[in-house]
XYZ file of C-alpha atoms in Angstrom:
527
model
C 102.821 117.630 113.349
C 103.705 120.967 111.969
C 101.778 123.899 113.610
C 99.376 125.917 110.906
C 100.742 129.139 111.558
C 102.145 130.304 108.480
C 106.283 130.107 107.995
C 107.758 130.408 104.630
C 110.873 128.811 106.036
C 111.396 126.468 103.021
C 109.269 127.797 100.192
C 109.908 131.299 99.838
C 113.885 131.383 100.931
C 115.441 130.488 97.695
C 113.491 133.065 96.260
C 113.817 135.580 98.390
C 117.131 137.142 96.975
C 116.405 136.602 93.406
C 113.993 140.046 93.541
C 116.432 142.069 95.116
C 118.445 143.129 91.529
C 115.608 145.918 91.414
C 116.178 147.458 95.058
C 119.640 147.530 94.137
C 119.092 149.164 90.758
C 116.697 151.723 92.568
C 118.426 152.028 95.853
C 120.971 155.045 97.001
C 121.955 153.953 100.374
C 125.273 152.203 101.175
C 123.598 149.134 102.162
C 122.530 148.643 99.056
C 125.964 149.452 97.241
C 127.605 146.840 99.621
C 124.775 143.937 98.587
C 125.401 144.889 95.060
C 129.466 144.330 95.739
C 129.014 140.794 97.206
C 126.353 139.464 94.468
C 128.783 140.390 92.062
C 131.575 139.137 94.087
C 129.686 135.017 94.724
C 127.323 134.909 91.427
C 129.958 136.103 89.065
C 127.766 138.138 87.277
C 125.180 135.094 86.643
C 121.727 134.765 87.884
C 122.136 131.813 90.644
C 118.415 131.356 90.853
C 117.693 130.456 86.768
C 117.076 127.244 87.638
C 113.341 128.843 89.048
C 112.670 128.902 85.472
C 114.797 126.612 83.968
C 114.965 123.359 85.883
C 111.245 123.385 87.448
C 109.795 120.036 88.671
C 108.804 117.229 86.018
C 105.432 117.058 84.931
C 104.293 113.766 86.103
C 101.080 111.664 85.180
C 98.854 113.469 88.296
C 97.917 111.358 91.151
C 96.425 108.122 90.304
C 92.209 108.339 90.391
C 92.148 105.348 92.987
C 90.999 105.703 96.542
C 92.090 102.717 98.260
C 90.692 103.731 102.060
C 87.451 105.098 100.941
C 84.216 102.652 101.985
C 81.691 102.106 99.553
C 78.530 101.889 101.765
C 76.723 105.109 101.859
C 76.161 106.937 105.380
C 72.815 105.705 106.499
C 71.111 105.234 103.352
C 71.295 102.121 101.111
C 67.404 102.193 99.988
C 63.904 100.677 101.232
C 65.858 96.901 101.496
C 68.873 98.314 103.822
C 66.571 100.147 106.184
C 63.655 96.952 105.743
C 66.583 94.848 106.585
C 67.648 96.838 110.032
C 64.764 97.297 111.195
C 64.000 93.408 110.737
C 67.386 92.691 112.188
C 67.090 94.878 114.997
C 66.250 91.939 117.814
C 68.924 89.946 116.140
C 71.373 92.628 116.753
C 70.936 92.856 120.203
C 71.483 88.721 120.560
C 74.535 89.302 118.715
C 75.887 92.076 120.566
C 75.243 89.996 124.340
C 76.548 87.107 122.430
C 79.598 89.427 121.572
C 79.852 90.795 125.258
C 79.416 87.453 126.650
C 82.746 86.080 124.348
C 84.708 89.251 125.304
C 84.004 88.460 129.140
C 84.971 84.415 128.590
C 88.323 85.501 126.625
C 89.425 88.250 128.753
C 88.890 85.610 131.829
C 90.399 83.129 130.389
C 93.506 85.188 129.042
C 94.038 86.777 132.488
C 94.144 83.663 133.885
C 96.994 82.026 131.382
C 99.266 85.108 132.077
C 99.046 85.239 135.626
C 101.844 84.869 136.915
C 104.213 84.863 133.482
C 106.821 87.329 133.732
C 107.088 87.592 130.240
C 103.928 89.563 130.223
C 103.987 91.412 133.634
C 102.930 94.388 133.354
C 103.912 93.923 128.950
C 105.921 91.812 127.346
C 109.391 92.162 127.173
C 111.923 92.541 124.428
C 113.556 89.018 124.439
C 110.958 86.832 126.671
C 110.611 83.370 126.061
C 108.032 81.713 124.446
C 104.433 80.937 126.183
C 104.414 77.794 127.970
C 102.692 75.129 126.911
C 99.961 75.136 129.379
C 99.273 78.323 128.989
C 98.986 78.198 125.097
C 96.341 74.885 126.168
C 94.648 77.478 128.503
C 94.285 80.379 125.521
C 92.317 77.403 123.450
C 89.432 79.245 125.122
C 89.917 82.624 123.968
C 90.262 81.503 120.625
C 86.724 80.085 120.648
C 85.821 83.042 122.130
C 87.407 84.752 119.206
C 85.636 82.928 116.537
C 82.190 83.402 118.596
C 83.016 86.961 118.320
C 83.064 86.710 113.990
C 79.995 84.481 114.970
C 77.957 87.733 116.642
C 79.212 89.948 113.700
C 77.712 87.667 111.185
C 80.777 85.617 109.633
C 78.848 82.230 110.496
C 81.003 80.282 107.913
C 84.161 81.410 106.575
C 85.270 80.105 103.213
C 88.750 78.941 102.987
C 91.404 77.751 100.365
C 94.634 76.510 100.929
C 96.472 75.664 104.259
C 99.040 77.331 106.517
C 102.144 75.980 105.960
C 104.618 74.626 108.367
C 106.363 76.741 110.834
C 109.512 75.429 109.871
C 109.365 76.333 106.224
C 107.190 79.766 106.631
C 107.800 81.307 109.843
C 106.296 84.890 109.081
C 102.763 85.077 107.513
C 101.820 88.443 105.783
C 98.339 89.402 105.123
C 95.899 92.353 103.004
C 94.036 94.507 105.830
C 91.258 95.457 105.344
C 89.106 95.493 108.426
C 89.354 94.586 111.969
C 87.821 91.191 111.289
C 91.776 89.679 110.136
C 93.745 89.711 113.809
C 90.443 88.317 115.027
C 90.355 85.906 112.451
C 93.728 84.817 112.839
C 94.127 85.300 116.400
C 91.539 81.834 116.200
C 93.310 80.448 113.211
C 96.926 80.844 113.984
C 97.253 82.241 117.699
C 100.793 84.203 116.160
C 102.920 86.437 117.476
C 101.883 90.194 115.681
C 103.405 93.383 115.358
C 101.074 96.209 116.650
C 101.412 99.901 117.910
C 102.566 100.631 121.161
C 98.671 102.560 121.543
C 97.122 99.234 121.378
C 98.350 97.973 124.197
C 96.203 100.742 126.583
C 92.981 99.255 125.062
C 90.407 97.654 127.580
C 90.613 93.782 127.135
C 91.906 94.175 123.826
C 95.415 95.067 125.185
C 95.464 91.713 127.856
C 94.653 89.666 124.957
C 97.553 91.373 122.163
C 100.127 90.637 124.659
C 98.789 86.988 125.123
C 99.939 87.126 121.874
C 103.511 87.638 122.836
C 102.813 91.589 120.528
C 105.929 93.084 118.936
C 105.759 96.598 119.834
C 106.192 99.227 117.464
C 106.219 103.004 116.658
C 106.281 103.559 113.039
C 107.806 107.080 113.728
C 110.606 106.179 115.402
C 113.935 104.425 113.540
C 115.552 103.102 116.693
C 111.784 101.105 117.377
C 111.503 99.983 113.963
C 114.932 98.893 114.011
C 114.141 96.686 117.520
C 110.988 95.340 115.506
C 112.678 93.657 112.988
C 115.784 92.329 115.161
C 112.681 90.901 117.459
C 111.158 90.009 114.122
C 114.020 88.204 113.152
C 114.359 86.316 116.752
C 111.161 85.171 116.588
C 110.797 83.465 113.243
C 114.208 81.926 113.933
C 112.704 80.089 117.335
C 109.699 77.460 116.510
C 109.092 77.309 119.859
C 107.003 80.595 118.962
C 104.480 80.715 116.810
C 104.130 82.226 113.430
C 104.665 85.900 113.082
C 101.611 87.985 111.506
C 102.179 91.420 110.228
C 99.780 93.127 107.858
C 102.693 94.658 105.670
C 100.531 97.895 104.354
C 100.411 98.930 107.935
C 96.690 100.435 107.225
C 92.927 99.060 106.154
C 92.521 99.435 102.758
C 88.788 99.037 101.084
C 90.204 95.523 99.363
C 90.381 97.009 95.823
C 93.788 97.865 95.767
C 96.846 96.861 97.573
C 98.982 99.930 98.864
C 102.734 99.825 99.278
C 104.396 97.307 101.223
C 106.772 98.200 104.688
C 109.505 96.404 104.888
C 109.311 94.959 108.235
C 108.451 91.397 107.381
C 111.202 90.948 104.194
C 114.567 92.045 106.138
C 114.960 89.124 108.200
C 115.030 87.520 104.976
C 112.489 84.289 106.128
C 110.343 82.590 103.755
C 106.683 84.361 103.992
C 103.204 82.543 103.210
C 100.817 85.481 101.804
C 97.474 84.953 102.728
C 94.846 86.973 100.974
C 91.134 88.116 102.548
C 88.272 89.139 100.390
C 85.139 90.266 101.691
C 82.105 89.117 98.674
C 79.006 92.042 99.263
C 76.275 93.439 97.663
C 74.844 96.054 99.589
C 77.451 96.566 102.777
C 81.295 97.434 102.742
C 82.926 95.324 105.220
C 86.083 97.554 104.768
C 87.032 99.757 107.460
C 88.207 103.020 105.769
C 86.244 106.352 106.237
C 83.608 105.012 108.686
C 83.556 105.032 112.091
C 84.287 101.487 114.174
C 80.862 101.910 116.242
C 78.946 102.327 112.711
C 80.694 99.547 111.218
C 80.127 97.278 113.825
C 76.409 98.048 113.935
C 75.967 97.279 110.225
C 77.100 94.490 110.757
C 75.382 93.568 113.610
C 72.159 94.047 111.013
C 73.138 91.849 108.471
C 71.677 88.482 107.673
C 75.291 87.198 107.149
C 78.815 88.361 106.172
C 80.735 86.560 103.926
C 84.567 86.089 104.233
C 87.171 84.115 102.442
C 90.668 83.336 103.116
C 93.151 82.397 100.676
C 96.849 80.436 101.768
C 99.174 81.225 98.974
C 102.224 79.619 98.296
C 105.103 80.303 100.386
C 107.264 82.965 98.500
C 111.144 83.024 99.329
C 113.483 85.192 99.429
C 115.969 86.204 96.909
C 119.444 84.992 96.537
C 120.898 88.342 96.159
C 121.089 89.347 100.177
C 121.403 93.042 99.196
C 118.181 92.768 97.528
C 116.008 91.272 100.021
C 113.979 93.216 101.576
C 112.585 95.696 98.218
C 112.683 92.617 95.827
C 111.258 90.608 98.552
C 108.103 92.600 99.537
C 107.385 93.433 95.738
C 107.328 89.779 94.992
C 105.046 89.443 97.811
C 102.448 91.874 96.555
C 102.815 91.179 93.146
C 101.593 87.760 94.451
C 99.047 88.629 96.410
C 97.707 91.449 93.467
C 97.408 88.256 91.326
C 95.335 86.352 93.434
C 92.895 89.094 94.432
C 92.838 90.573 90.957
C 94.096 94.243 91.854
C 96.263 96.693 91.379
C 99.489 97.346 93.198
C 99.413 101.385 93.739
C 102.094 103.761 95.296
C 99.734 104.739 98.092
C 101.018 104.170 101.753
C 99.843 104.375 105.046
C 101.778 108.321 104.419
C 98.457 108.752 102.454
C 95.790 108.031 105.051
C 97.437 110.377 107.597
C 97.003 113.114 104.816
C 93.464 112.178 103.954
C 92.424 111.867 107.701
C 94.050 115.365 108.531
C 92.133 116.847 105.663
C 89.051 115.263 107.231
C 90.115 116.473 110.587
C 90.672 120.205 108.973
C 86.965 120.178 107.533
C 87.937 119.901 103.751
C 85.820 118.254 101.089
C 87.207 115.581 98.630
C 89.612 115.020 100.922
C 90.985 111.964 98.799
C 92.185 114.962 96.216
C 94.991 115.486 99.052
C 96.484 112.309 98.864
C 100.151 112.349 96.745
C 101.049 108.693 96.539
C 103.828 108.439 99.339
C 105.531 105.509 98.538
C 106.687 107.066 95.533
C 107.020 110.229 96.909
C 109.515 109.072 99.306
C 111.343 106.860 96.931
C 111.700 109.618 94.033
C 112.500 112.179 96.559
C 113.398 111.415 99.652
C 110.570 112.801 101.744
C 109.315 111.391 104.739
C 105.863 111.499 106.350
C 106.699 113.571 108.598
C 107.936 116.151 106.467
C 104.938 116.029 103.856
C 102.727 116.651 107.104
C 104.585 119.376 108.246
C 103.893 120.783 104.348
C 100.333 120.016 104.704
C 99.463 122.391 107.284
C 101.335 124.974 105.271
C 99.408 124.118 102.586
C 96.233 124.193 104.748
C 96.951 127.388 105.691
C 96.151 128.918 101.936
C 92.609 127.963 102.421
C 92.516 125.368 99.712
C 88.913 125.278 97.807
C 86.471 122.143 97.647
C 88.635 120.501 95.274
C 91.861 120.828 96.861
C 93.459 123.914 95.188
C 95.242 126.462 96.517
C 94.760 129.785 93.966
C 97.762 132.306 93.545
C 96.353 134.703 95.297
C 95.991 132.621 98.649
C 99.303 131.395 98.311
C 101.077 134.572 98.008
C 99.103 135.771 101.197
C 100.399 132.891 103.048
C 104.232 134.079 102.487
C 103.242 137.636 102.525
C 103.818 138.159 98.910
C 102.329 140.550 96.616
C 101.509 139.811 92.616
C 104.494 140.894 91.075
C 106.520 139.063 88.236
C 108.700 137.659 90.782
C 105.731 136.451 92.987
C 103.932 134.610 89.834
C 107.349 133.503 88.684
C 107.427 131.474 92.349
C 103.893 130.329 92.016
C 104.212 129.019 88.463
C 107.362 127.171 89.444
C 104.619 125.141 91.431
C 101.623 125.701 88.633
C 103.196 123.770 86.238
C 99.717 123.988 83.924
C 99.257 127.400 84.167
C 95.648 126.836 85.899
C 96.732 129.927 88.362
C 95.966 126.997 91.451
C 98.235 123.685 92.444
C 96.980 120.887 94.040
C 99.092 119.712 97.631
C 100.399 116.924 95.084
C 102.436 120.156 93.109
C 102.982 121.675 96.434
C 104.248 119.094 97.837
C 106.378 117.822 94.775
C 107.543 121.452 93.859
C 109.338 121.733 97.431
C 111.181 118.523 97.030
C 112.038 119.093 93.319
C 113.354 122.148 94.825
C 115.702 121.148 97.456
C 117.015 118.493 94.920
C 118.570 121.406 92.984
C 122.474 121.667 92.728
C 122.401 125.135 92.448
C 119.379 125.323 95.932
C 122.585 126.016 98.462
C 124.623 128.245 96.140
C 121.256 130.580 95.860
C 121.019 130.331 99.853
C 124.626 131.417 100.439
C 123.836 134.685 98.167
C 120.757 135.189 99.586
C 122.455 135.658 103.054
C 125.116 137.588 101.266
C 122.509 140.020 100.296
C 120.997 140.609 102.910
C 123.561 140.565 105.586
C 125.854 143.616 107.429
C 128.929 143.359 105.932
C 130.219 144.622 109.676
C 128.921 141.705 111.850
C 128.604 139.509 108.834
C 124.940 139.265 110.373
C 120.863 140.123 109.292
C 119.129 142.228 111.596
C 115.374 142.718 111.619
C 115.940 146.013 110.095
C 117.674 145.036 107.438
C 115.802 142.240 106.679
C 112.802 144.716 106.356
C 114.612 146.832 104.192
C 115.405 144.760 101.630
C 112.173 142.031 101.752
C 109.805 145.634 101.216
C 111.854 146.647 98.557
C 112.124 143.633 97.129
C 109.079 141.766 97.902
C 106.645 144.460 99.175
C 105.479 142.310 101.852
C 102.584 143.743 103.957
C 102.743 144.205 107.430
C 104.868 144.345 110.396
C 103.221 141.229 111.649
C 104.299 139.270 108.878
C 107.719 140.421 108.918
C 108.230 139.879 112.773
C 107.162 136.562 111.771
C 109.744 135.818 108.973
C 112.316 137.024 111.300
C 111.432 134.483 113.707
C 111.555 132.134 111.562
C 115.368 132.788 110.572
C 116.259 133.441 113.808
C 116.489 130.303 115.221
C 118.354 130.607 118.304
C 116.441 134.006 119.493
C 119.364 136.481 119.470
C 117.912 139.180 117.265
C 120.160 138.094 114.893
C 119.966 136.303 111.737
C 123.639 134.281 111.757
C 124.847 132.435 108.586
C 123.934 129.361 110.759
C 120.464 130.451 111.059
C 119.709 131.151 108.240
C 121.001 127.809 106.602
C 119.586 125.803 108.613
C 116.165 127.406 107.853
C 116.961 127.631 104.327
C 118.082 123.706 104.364
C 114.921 122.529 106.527
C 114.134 120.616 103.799
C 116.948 119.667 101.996
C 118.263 116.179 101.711
């Protein structure tokens, strides 16, 4: 994650040169007769940076008004009935919870016992291991009771079902909503498969003995080279049926149930048949949904709940398509358009991108912190940016001390780059503003930058930025000069800021700003 100290690396570069025509008009020195010489000499006499005004990003339809990860139960409250039923279900809770302590102990017991001794699993399973023996998968029988005994303590004393798994042999990976921490339970009883879960999980007390029972595909989502062993392991899996199924919960996140958010592509590229299975969770008064609450809250509601209903629904297997270089996007869409249908909601262009945003708004203190989200599945698909990335932009945007609906105002944001309100400032601002509303939202911030970068004429304005401001001598920016022109130019503030702009270009420390430097700063976020 980015740090929140301000750096205009990416923003402000662009449009950093396009102000200096009026130091040059005003200026007598020779360094500003020698800038003049090479603007003339790479623009040609035009004004490389038009496209500021002329090509600014699309106005799209804003972000959609769904919340997908937001829980429905309020805090504490819920009126007289809610807090008449805790209190009455107070002695029941504390059954359930020794009930639920009592299962943990028998499972972890029993687990510890059927991997003693497995190599496979010494220590954590291993890329390429074999499948459990079939003793061993006899001995787990008892953790999955345990396992259902556990749904038992949280209130889930019947659990509705339609449909049927089908086969191994003709659906070897099973994909599934998420939308609380019920599901691997569930299925850990139903199906005892082989999952895909973060490498984090596997440092959990008794949870983490019991994943790798489960034979666990590691994974960091972050990392290409681990996604990329994922699938291959993925792939070797599903082709053995000496394993069992493989489970993966394709929108990598809990969602509240009332939407679906956008698919990752790990189960679709081996290109194996795939049996959706669809959970629903019927209430009234409680949220089952794990999104903005905290596990120990969750869990006590519903510890104090007469009972919790769940239902599970086996759809039909959906295959492949024929076309192998359209597998895996064709694939997963025809998966969730499936599973939309049989829950009855809508498909959105959220992603598990969105509920790191949202949670490091929370973490930041900021309120309406679902006005952050930008939709990162299309985000990424219309412009190439990552997660990472629109994090790193998030603490920039952070940094302007958005307001209680999520807007930066002009003023903040020219105080973050050490700009000052001059047409040249608001003409950078309102290349973000499309409305005119004098504040953006991190959605404009966020799609402003990458419209930016996508700009033919983005490296041809870099190159005569550098030319402006560099020694024609060393063919190099010095702090000095850098100062020189920026004031003129930009009539930025304070030595602080400027030290820190210079830091920012000079990348390598010399106290020099080379061509290198500076277009690799420039570029930072160019595709």
């Amino acid at each position: 994650m980015a740090s929140t100290s301000p750096s205009p690396a990416s923003l402000s570069t662009p449009l950093l040169s396009d102000s200096i025509a009026p130091a040059h008009a005003h200026a007598t020195n020779g360094h500003a007769t020698n800038h003049r010489h090479h603007h003339d000499d790479d623009s040609d006499g035009g004004d490389p940076f038009a496209f500021l005004s002329e090509d600014r990003p699309p106005r799209d339809r804003g972000p959609s008004p769904a919340d997908p990860f937001r829980n429905g139960t309020p805090a504490w409250g819920g009126g007289a009935y809610a807090w008449a039923r805790t209190l009455l279900l107070l002695p029941v809770a504390a059954v359930r919870l020794a009930l639920f302590g009592l299962a943990i102990a028998i499972g972890y017991a029993a687990t510890w016992v059927a991997l003693r001794g497995w190599v496979d699993t010494r220590g954590r399973p291993r890329e390429g291991g074999g499948p459990m023996p079939a003793w061993r998968r006899r001995l787990m029988w008892i953790t999955r009771i345990s396992a259902r005994c556990i749904l038992f303590s949280f209130g889930y004393h019947w659990i509705r079902k339609r449909g049927r798994p089908a086969p191994r042999e003709l659906a070897p990976i099973v994909v599934s909503n998420h939308i609380s921490y019920i599901e691997p339970i569930f299925f850990f009883y139903e199906l005892f498969p082989t999952i895909v879960s973060s490498e984090s999980h596997d440092a959990l007390p008794f949870v983490g003995t019991i994943i790798r029972a489960m034979q666990v595909i590691y994974v960091d989502r972050f990392s290409p080279a681990s996604r990329k062993a994922a699938v291959n392991e993925i792939k070797r899996k599903a082709a053995c049926n000496s394993f069992s199924w493989v489970l993966l919960f394709p929108e990598g996140t809990t969602t509240n149930g009332r939407f679906l958010i956008s698919f990752q592509h790990g189960a679709f590229i081996p290109g194996y048949p795939v049996q959706p299975v669809v959970v629903r969770y019927p209430h009234v008064h409680f949220d089952q949904s794990w999104g903005n609450i905290s596990l120990l809250k969750l869990m006590f509601k519903m510890f104090t709940q007469f009972h919790n209903f769940m239902e599970v629904e086996y759809l039909p297997v959906v295959y492949p398509p024929e076309i192998k270089q359209e597998n895996a996007l064709h694939f997963a869409e025809d998966t969730s358009y499936a599973m939309a249908r049989a829950l009855n909601v809508m498909p959105t262009s959220y992603s598990y991108g969105d509920s790191m945003i949202m949670a490091r708004a929370v973490e930041a203190g900021k309120v309406n912190c679902s006005n952050y989200m930008v939709e990162m599945a299309w985000v990424k698909d219309i412009y190439g940016v990552s997660t990472a990335e629109a994090m790193e932009l998030l603490e920039h945007f952070l940094a302007m001390n958005p307001d209680n609906d999520g807007r930066v105002k002009a003023q903040d944001f020219w105080a973050h780059f050490g700009l000052d309100c001059s047409p040249l400032c608001k003409k950078i601002f309102h290349y973000f503003d499309l409305g005119i509303k004098e504040s953006i939202t991190f959605r404009q911030f966020l799609v402003g930058c990458a419209h930016l970068r996508k700009q033919p004429l983005f490296q041809g304005a870099c190159k005569t930025a550098f030319e402006k401001c560099r020694d024609p001598e060393t063919s190099e920016i010095s702090r000095a000069q850098l100062t020189d022109v920026l004031r003129l130019s930009m009539l930025l503030p304070s030595d602080d800021k400027m030290l820190e702009l210079f830091k920012t270009f000079d990348i390598d420390g010399g106290e020099k700003i080379s061509k290198d430097d500076f277009m690799t700063c420039l570029g930072k976020f160019r595709s």
